[in-house]
XYZ file of C-alpha atoms in Angstrom:
623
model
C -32.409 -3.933 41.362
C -32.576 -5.224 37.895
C -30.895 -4.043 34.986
C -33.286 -1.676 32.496
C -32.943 -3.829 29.869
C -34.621 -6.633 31.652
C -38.000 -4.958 31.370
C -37.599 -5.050 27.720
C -38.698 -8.391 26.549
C -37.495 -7.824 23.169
C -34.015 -7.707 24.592
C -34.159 -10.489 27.072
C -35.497 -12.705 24.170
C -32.132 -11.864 22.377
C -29.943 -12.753 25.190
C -31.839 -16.143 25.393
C -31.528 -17.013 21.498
C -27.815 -15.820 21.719
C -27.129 -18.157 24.698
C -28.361 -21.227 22.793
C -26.337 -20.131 19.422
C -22.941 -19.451 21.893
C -23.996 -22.961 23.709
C -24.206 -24.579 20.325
C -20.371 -23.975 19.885
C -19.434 -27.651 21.455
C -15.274 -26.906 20.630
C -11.751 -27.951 22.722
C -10.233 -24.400 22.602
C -13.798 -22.510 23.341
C -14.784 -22.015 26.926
C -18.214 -23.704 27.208
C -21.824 -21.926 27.309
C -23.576 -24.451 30.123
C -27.020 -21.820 29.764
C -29.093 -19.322 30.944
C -30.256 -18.755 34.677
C -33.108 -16.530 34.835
C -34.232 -15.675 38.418
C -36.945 -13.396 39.050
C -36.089 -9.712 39.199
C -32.614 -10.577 39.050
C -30.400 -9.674 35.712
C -29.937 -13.195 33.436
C -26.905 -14.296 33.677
C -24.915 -16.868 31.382
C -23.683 -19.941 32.859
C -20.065 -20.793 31.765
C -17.138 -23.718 32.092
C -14.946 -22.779 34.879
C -11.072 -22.625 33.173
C -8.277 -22.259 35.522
C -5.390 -20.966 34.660
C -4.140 -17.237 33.039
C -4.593 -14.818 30.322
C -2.652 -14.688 27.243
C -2.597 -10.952 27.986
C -0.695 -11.917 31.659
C 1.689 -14.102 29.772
C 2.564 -11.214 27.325
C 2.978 -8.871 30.089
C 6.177 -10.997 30.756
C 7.309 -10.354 27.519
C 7.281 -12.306 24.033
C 6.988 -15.939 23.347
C 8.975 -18.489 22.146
C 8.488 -19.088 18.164
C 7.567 -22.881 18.934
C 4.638 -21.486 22.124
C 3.450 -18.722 19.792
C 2.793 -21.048 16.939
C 0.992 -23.616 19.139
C -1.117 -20.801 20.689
C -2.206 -19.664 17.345
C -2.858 -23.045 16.133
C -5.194 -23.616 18.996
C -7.000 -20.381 18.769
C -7.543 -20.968 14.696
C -9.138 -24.263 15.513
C -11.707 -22.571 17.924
C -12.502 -19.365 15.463
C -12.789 -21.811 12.727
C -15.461 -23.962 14.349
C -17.161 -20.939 15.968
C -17.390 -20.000 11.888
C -18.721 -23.123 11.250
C -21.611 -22.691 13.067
C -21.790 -19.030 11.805
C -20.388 -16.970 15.057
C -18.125 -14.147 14.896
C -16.418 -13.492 17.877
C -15.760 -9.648 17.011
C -13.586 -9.691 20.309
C -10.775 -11.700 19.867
C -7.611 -10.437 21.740
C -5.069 -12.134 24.646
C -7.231 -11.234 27.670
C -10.051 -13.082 25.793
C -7.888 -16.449 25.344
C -7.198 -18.179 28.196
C -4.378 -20.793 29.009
C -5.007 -23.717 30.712
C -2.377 -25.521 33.318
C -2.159 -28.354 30.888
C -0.817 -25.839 27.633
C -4.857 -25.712 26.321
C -6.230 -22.551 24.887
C -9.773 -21.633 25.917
C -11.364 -18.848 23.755
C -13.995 -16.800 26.404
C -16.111 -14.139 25.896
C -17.776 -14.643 22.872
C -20.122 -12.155 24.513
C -19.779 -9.114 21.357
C -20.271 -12.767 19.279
C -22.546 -12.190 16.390
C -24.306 -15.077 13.645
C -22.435 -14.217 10.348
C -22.461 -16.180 6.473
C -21.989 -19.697 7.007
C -23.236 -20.424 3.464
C -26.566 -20.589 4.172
C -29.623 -18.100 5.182
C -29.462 -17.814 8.647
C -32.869 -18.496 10.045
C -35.383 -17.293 12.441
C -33.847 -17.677 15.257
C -30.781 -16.112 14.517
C -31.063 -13.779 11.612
C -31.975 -10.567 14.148
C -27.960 -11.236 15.641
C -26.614 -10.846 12.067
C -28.206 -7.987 11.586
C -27.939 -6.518 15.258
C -25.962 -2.906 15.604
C -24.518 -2.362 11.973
C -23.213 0.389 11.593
C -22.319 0.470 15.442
C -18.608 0.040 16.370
C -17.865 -3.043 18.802
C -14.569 -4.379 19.810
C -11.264 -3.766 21.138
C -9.044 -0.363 19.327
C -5.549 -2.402 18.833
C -7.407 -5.668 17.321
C -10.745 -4.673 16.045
C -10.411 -4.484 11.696
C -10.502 -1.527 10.209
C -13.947 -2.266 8.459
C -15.604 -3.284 12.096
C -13.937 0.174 13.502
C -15.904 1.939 10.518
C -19.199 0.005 11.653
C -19.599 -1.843 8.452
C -21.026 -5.247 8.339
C -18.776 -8.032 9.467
C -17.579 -11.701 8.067
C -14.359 -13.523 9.562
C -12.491 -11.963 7.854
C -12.601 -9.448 10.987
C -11.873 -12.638 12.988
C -8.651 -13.186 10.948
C -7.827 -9.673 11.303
C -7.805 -9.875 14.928
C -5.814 -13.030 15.228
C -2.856 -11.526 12.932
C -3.498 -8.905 15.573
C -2.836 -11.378 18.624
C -0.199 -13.368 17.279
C 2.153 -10.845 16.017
C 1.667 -8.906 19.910
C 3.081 -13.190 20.732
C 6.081 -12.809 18.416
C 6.907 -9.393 18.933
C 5.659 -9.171 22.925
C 3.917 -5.455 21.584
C 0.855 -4.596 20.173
C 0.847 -4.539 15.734
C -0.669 -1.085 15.901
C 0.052 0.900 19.503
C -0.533 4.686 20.183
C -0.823 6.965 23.400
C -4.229 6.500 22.977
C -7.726 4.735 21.457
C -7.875 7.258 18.782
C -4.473 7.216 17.632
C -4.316 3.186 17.519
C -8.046 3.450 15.325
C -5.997 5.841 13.110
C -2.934 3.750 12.387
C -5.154 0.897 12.004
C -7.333 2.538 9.371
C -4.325 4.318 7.994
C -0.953 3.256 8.989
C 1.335 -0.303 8.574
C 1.733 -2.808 11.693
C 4.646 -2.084 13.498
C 7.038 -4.528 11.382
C 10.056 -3.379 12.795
C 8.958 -5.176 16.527
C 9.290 -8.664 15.393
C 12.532 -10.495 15.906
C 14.549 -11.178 13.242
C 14.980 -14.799 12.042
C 10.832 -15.453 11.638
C 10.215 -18.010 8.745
C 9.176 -16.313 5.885
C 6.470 -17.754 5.201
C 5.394 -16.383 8.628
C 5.832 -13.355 7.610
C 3.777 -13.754 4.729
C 0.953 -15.278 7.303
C 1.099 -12.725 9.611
C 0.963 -9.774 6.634
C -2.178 -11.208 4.901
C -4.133 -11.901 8.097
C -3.298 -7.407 8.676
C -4.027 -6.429 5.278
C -6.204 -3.743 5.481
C -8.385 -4.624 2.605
C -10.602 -7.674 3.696
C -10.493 -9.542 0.652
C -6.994 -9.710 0.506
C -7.220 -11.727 4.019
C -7.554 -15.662 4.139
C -11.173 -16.078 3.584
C -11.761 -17.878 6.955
C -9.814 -19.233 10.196
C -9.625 -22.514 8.345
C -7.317 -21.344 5.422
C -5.210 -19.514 8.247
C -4.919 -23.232 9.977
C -3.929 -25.088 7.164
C -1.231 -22.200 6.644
C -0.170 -22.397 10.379
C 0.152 -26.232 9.994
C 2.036 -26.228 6.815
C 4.728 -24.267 8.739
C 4.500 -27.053 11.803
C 5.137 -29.617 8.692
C 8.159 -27.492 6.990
C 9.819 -27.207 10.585
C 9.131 -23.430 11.336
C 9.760 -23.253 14.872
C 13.376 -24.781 13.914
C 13.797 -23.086 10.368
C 17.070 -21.285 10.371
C 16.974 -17.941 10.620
C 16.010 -15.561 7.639
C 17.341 -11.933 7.250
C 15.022 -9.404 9.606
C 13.388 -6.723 7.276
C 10.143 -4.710 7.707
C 9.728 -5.031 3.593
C 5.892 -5.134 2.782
C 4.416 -8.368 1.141
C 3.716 -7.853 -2.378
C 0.144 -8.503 -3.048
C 0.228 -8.636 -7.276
C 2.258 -10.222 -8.956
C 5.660 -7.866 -10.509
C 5.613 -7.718 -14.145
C 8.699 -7.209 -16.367
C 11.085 -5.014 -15.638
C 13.932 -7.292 -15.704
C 16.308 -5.550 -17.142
C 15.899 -2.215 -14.867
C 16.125 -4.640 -11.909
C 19.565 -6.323 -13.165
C 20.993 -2.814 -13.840
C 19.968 -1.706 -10.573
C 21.241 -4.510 -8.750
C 24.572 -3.701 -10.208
C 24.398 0.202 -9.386
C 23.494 -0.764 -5.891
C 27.065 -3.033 -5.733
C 29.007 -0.142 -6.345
C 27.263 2.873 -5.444
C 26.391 3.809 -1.693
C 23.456 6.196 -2.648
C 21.169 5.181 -5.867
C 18.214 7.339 -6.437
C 15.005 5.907 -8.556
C 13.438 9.012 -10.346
C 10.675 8.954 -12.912
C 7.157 10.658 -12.677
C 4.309 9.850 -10.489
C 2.766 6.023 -11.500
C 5.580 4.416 -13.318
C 6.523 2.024 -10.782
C 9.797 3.739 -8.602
C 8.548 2.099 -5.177
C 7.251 -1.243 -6.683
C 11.076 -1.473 -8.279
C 12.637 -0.535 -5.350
C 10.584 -2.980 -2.916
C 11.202 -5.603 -5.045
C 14.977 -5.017 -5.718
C 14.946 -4.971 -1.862
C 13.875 -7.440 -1.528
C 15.667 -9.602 -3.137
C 18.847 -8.234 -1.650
C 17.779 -9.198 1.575
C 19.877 -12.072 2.155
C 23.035 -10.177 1.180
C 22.455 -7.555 3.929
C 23.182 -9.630 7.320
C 22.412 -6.734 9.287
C 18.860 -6.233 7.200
C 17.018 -4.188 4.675
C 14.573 -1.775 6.162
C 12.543 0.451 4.215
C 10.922 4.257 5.007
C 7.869 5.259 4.071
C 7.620 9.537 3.566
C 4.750 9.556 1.729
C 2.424 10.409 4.978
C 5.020 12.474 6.326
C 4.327 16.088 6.030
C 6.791 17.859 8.079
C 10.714 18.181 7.488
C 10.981 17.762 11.259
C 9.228 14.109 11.198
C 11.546 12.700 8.364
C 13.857 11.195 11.106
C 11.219 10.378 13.182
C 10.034 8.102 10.218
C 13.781 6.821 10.078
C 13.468 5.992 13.729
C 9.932 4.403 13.853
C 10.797 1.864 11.092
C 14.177 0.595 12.649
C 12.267 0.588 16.016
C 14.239 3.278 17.698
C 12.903 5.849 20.413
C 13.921 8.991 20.606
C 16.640 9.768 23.271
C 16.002 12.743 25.529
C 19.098 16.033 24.294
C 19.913 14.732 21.975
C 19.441 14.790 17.919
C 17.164 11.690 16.408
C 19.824 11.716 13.679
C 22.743 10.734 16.271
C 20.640 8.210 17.349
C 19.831 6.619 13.701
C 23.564 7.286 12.884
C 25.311 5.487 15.891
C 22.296 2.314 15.597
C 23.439 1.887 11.896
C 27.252 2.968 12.777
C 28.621 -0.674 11.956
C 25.764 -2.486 10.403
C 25.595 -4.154 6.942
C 22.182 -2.460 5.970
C 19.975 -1.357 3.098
C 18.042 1.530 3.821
C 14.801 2.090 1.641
C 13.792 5.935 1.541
C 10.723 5.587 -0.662
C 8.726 8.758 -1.897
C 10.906 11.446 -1.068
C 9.972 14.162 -3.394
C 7.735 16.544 -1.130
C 10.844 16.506 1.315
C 13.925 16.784 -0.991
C 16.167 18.301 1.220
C 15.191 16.788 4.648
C 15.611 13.407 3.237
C 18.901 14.545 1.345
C 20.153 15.697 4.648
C 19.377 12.337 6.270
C 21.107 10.872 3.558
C 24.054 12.494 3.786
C 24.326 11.966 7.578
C 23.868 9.013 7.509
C 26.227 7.959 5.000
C 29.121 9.994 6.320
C 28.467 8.381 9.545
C 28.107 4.715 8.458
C 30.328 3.246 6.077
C 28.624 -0.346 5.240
C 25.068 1.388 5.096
C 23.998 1.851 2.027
C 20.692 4.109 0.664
C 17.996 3.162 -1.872
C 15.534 5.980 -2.743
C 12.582 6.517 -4.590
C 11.658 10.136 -5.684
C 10.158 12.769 -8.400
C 13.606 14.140 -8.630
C 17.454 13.244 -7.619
C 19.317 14.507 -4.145
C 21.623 16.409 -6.021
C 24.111 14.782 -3.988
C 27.856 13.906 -4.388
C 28.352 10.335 -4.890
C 24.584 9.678 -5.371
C 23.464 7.341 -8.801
C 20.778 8.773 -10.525
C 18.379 6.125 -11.941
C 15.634 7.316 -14.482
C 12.824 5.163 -14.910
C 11.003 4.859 -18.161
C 7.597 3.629 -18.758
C 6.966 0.350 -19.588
C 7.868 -1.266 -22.676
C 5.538 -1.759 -26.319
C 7.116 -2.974 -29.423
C 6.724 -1.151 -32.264
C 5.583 -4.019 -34.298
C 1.747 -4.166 -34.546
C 2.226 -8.058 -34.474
C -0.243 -9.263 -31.452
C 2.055 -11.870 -30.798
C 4.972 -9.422 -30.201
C 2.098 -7.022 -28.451
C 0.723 -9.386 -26.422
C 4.914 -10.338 -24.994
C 5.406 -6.360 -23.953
C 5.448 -5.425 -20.789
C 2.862 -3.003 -21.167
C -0.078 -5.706 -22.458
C 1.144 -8.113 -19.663
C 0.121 -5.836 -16.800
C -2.663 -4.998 -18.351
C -3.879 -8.465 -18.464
C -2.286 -9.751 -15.252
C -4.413 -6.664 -13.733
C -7.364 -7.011 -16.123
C -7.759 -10.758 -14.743
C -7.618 -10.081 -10.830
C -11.097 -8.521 -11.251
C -12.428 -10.664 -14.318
C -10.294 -14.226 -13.880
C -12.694 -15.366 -16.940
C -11.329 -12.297 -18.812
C -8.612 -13.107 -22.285
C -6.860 -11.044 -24.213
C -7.915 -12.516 -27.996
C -6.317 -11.412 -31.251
C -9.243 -8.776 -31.710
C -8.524 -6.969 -28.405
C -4.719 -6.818 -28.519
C -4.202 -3.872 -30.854
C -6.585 -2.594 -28.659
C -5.230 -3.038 -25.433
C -2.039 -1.548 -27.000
C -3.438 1.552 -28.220
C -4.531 1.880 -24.732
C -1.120 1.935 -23.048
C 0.295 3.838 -25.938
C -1.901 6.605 -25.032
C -1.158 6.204 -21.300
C 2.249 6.811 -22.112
C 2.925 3.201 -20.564
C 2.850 4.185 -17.296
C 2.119 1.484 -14.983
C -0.686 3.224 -12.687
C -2.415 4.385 -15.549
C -2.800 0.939 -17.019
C -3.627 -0.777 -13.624
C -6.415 1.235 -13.406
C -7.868 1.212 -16.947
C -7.124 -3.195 -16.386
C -9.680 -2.652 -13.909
C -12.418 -1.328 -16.286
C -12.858 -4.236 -17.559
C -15.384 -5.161 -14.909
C -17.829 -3.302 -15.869
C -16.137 -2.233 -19.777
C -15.195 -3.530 -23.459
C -11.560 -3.093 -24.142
C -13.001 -0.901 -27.351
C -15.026 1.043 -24.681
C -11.790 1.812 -22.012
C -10.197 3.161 -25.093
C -13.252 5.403 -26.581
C -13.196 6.982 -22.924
C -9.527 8.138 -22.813
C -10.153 11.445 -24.133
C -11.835 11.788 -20.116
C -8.787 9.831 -18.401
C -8.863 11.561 -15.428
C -12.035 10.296 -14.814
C -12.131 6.940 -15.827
C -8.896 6.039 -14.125
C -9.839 6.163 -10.836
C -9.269 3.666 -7.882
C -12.971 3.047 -8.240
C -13.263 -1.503 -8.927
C -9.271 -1.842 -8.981
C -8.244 -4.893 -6.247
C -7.622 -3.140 -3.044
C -9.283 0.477 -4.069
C -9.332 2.582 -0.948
C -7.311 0.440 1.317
C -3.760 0.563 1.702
C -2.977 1.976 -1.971
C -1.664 6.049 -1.029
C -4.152 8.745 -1.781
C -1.659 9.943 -4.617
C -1.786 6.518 -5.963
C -5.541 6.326 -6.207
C -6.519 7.364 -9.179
C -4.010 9.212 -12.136
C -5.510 12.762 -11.595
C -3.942 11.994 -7.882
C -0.668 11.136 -9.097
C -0.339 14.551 -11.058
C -1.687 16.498 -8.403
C 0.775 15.199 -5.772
C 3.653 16.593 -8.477
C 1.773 19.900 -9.887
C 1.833 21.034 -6.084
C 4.909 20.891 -5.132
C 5.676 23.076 -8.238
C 5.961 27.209 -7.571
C 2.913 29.222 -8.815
C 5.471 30.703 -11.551
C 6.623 26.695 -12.648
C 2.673 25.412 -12.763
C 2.190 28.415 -15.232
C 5.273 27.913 -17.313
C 4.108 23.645 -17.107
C 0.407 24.547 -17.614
C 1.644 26.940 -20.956
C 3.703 23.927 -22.520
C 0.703 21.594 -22.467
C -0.501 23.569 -26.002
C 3.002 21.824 -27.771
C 1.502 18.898 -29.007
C 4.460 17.294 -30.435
C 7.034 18.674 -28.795
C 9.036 21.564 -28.660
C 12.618 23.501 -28.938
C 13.973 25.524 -26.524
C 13.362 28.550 -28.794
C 10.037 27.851 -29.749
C 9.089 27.993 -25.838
C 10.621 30.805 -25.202
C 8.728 32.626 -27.587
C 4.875 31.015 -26.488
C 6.175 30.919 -22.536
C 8.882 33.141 -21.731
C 6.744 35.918 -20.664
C 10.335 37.868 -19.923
C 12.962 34.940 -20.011
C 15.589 34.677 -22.145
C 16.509 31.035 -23.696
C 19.431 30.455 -20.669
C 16.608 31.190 -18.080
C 14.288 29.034 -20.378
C 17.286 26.088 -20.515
C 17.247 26.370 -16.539
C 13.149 25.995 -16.000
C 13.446 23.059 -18.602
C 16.208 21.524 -16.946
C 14.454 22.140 -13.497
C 11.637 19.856 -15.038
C 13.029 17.452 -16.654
C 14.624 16.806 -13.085
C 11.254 16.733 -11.431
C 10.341 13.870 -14.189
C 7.490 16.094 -15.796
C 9.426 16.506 -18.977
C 10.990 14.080 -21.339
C 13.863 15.358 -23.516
C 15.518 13.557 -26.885
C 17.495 14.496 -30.258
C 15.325 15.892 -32.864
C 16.799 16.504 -36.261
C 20.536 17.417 -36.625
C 20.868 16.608 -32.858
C 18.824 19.720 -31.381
C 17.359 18.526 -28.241
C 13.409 18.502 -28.121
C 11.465 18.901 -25.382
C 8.287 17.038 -24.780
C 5.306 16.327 -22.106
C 4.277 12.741 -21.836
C 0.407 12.388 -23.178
C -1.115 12.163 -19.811
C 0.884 15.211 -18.710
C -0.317 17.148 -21.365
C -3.720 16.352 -20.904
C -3.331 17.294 -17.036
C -1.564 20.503 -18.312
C -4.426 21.437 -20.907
C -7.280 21.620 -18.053
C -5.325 23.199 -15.863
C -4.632 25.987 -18.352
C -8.583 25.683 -19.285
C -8.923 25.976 -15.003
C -6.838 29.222 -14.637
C -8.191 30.756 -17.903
C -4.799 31.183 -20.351
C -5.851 28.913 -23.031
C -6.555 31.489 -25.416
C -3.965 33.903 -24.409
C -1.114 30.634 -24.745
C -3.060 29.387 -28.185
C -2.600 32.768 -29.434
C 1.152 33.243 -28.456
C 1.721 29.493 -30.146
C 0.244 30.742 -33.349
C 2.472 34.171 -33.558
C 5.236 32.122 -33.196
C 4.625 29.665 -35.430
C 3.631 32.017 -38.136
C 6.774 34.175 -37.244
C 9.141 30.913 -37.925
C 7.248 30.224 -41.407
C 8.135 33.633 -42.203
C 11.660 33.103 -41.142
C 11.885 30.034 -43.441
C 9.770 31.338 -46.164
C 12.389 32.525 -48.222
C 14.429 29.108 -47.846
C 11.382 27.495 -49.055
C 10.570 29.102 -52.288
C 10.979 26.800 -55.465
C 11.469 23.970 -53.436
C-alpha cells in the first residue's frame, strides 16, 4: 500500500510546494524537475529528466582526476549551486554520487531531494517559508560532506553548499575523501574537530587552488565565500591565469592564514637565518605570544627552497606519547606498516628528501617529540626540524629561539604608539569585527596602556581587539583588573571554530601551561605571584623555599624560566632578577586565592622584607 505519510495532508501539501520550488530551478548542470504524479492510493512520486551517463562517485572509484577535468567539473557544479541559490534552494546534499556526468562532458546536479528554500535576499513567502524553516535543529546530509554547522543541526545558508563542494572537489584532486574515518562518527568528529586531509593532494596544485579549496573547508562559515557565485568567479580566475597548466608549486600541507601577520619582521629574518644553519631550531615563549603563527609563516615562506616540501605537525590534540608518530605519519600521508616501528617508516620516507618538518605545540609531549626529533635527524641528513613549544628539547645541536612579546615604544608619542607592533594588531584585529572602527589620537594612549598591561602578548590583545564590538577602548581597559574574563573567545572572528581550546580565551592559555607543572612547581609558581616587581633569588627563597636552599631555588627558577613562565634580567650591579609577566601574576594570585595560601605567602613576604630592612638598617642611618 501507500506510504503513512500520504494520509497526512499536511505532508503531501509539502511535497507538492517543494516540487514546484525544485521545478522552478530551469539550470544546464541541474537535472530537471518535469512534476508531480499523484495517483490514487499510490505514493507521489516526482517526475525527473532522464540523464545518461555515470556518477562522479564511479569516476572517483577509478581514482583521481586530471587538474584540467577536476576544474571543469567544479566549474560546472558552481554554476548549478549558484543558480539553485538564486532562486533560494539549498541542496544540503551535494556529494559525487549526487552529480552526474553526461556522455557529452555535462554535469547534471540530481537529488535536490534534502533541498531546502534558504536567504535569497528577500522574505521568502507563503509558499515556501514552511521549507526554510522545516527540521532545524535536525541533522540531514551526507557524514564526509555535510558542514560542520548542518552536522550540529543549526540553521543553514550556502555557505553549507560551499562547504560541501570544497568537500567534492578536493575527493577530485586527491581521488580520497577531505575528512575519512572507519566510520560515520569518526568522519562527523574530524569534521567538527580535525583539518582536511592536506597531505592527499598531489603536489604541484596552483596556489591559489589551494587557497580555494581551504576557504570553501574552513570550519567557521563566515570565513567561507559567501555564495557559489564568489567560488565561480574564483574557479574562473584560475581558468584565466592558466591553472590547469601553471607550473608546479612546492607540495605542503601548511594551513592558509586567515588574518593578516603583523610585525615581527625582525624575529622572522633572524629565524630564517638560524634555520640556514641549524638542523633543529626550537621557538619557545609562553602560551599566546605567537610561536605557531611565526613558525607557519616562516614556513611558509621557505617553501620554495624545500623541493621535497614543508610539512607541518600538529600535537596539540595529541594526548598520548604513543600517537606522536602517528601524527608524524598522518600529515606526510603515511600508513602504518605491519612489525614494524612507525618511526622506521617516517625515517626511511624522509631518508633522502629536502624537507622542513613543522612540529608545532610540543610542550605536553617534550620527550616523545624530542625522541622523534632526534630519530629523525640522525636518520635523515637534508631534513631539517622547526618546532614550536613552552620549553626547548634539551637537545644537542638544537637552536633555542625565545620569543618576546610584541613590541611598544617607550615614547608616549601616538604617532610612535600607533607604528608598534603591539597597537597594529590591536587595530588590524579591532577592525575585523568593527571595519568602521579608528584608532584617533584620544584612544591611542589608551590602546597602549592596554597591551602594556597584557604584557604584549599577542592572544591577549586579539581578544581584548575584539571588545570593541560591543566596548569603548576606555571601557576594555577599566575591565582588565577581571582579564580572565573579559578575554575570552566570546565575538573574536572565528570564536569556537578552528582556534585550539587552549587558544580560546587567555585563562585557557595559562591553564594548558599551569598543568603540565608538578603539584610542588604550581605551589612554588602560585607563591611567586605575591612579588610584584620582581624578585632575587634570595628574597624567594626566604617567602617560597619552604626547605630549599638558594642552589635548589636557582634550579626551580631555572626550570621555569625554561618552561617560559618566568622572565629573568640584570637588576642593579648585575644581580639577576626574577620576574612573572603581569598576566602570569594575575593567573598566579587566584590560584593562590583558589588553594587558600594567600595569607600564609603575604605573611612570609612581609617577614622577609622586614628582616632585609633590618639587615640594611644600620647602612642606612644618617644617610
Amino acid at each position: 500500500g501507500a506510504p503513512a505519510f500520504t494520509q497526512d495532508p499536511e505532508r503531501v501539501d509539502r511535497l507538492r510546494r517543494e516540487a514546484r520550488l525544485l521545478a522552478s530551478l530551469n539550470h544546464p548542470h541541474i537535472a530537471a524537475i518535469y512534476g508531480l504524479v499523484e495517483t490514487a492510493g499510490e505514493a507521489p512520486a516526482l517526475v525527473l529528466e532522464l540523464v545518461e551517463g555515470g556518477t562522479l562517485a564511479a569516476r572517483l572509484a577509478r581514482g583521481a582526476l586530471p587538474l584540467a577535468e577536476a576544474l571543469e567539473i567544479a566549474r560546472q557544479m558552481a554554476a548549478g549551486l549558484e543558480a539553485a541559490h538564486e532562486q533560494g534552494v539549498i541542496h544540503r546534499d551535494l556529494k559525487p554520487a549526487n552529480v552526474m556526468l553526461t556522455g557529452k562532458g555535462a554535469v547534471k546536479l540530481v537529488d535536490f531531494g534534502l533541498a531546502r528554500s534558504g536567504p535569497a535576499g528577500a522574505e521568502p513567502d507563503a509558499s515556501t517559508r514552511s521549507l526554510t524553516l522545516e527540521a532545524q535543529g535536525t541533522v540531514f546530509g551526507t557524514p564526509g560532506y555535510m558542514s560542520p554547522e548542518q552536522a550540529r543541526g543549526l540553521p543553514l545558508d550556502p555557505r553549507t553548499d560551499v562547504f560541501a563542494f570544497g568537500c567534492v572537489l578536493f575527493e577530485c584532486l586527491a581521488g580520497g575523501p577531505a575528512f575519512g574515518g572507519a566510520g560515520a562518527l569518526e568522519v562527523l568528529a574530524r569534521t567538527l574537530e580535525g583539518e582536511p586531509n592536506w597531505a592527499l593532494l598531489p603536489g604541484g596544485l596552483p596556489e591559489a587552488l589551494r587557497v580555494l579549496l581551504a576557504s570553501c573547508l574552513a570550519r567557521d562559515a563566515a570565513a567561507r565565500p559567501a555564495d557559489m557565485g564568489a567560488v565561480r568567479r574564483a574557479l574562473a580566475a584560475l581558468e584565466a591565469a592558466g591553472a590547469a597548466a601553471a607550473p608546479p608549486a612546492a607540495a605542503h600541507n601548511l594551513p592558509l592564514a586567515l588574518t593578516r601577520f603583523i610585525g615581527r619582521e625582525r624575529e622572522l629574518a633572524e629565524l630564517k637565518r638560524l634555520v640556514g644553519f641549524a638542523r633543529l631550531v626550537t621557538v619557545t615563549g609562553p602560551g599566546g605570544c605567537g610561536k605557531t603563527r611565526l613558525a607557519l609563516e616562516l614556513a611558509r615562506a621557505l617553501a620554495p627552497a624545500y623541493p621535497d616540501s614543508v610539512w607541518l605537525v600538529e600535537f596539540a590534540r595529541v594526548g598520548e606519547a604513543e600517537r606522536v608518530p602517528q601524527a608524524a605519519a598522518a600529515a606526510l600521508g603515511l600508513r602504518e606498516e605491519t612489525a614494524r616501528p612507525l618511526a622506521e617508516t617516517l625515517a626511511e620516507h624522509l631518508r633522502e628528501k629536502a624537507c622542513l618538518l613543522v612540529l608545532d605545540n610540543c610542550e605536553h609531549l617534550l620527550a616523545p617529540c624530542a625522541a622523534l626529533a632526534h630519530a629523525l635527524l640522525a636518520g635523515c641528513p637534508r631534513l631539517k626540524i622547526l618546532a614550536t613549544s613552552r620549553e626547548r628539547f634539551a637537545l644537542a645541536g638544537e637552536q633555542d629561539f625565545p620569543l618576546a612579546s610584541l613590541t611598544l615604544p617607550a615614547s608616549e608619542d601616538p604617532a610612535r604608539l600607533a607604528q608598534s607592533e603591539a597597537l597594529r594588531l590591536f587595530v588590524d584585529r579591532a577592525r575585523l569585527v568593527r571595519p568602521d572602527w579608528t584608532l584617533g589620537a584620544e584612544a591611542t594612549p589608551v590602546v597602549a596602556r592596554i597591551c602594556r598591561r597584557l604584557d604584549g602578548i599577542p592572544l591577549a590583545i586579539e581578544l581584548a581587539a575584539a571588545r570593541v564590538r560591543v566596548l569603548d577602548v576606555a571601557a576594555i581597559e577599566a575591565r582588565l583588573d577581571d582579564r580572565f574574563r573579559l578575554l575570552t573567545s566570546a565575538g573574536a572572528p572565528g570564536a569556537g571554530g578552528a582556534a585550539l581550546p587552549q587558544h580560546q580565551t587567555l585563562r585557557a592559555a595559562l591553564d594548558w601551561s599551569y598543568d603540565l607543572l608538578t603539584a610542588d612547581e604550581q605551589r612554588l609558581l602560585r607563591g611567586l605571584a605575591v612579588f610584584a616587581g620582581g624578585w632575587s633569588l634570595e628574597l624567594a627563597t626566604a617567602v617560597c623555599g619552604e626547605g630549599r636552599d638558594e642552589f635548589e631555588m636557582l634550579e626551580q627558577l631555572t626550570h621555569f624560566v625554561d618552561k617560559s613562565l618566568v622572565v629573568v634580567a640584570s637588576g642593579p650591579g648585575g644581580e639577576a632578577r626574577y620576574q612573572l609577566l603581569e598576566t602570569v601574576r594575575e593567573y598566579g594570585l587566584a590560584a593562590l586565592v583558589q588553594a587558600g595560601e594567600s595569607a600564609l605567602r603575604r605573611d612570609a613576604h612581609l617577614d622577609a622584607l622586614l628582616a632585609l630592612g633590618e639587615q640594611a638598617s644600620p647602612h642606612l642611618k644618617g644617610a
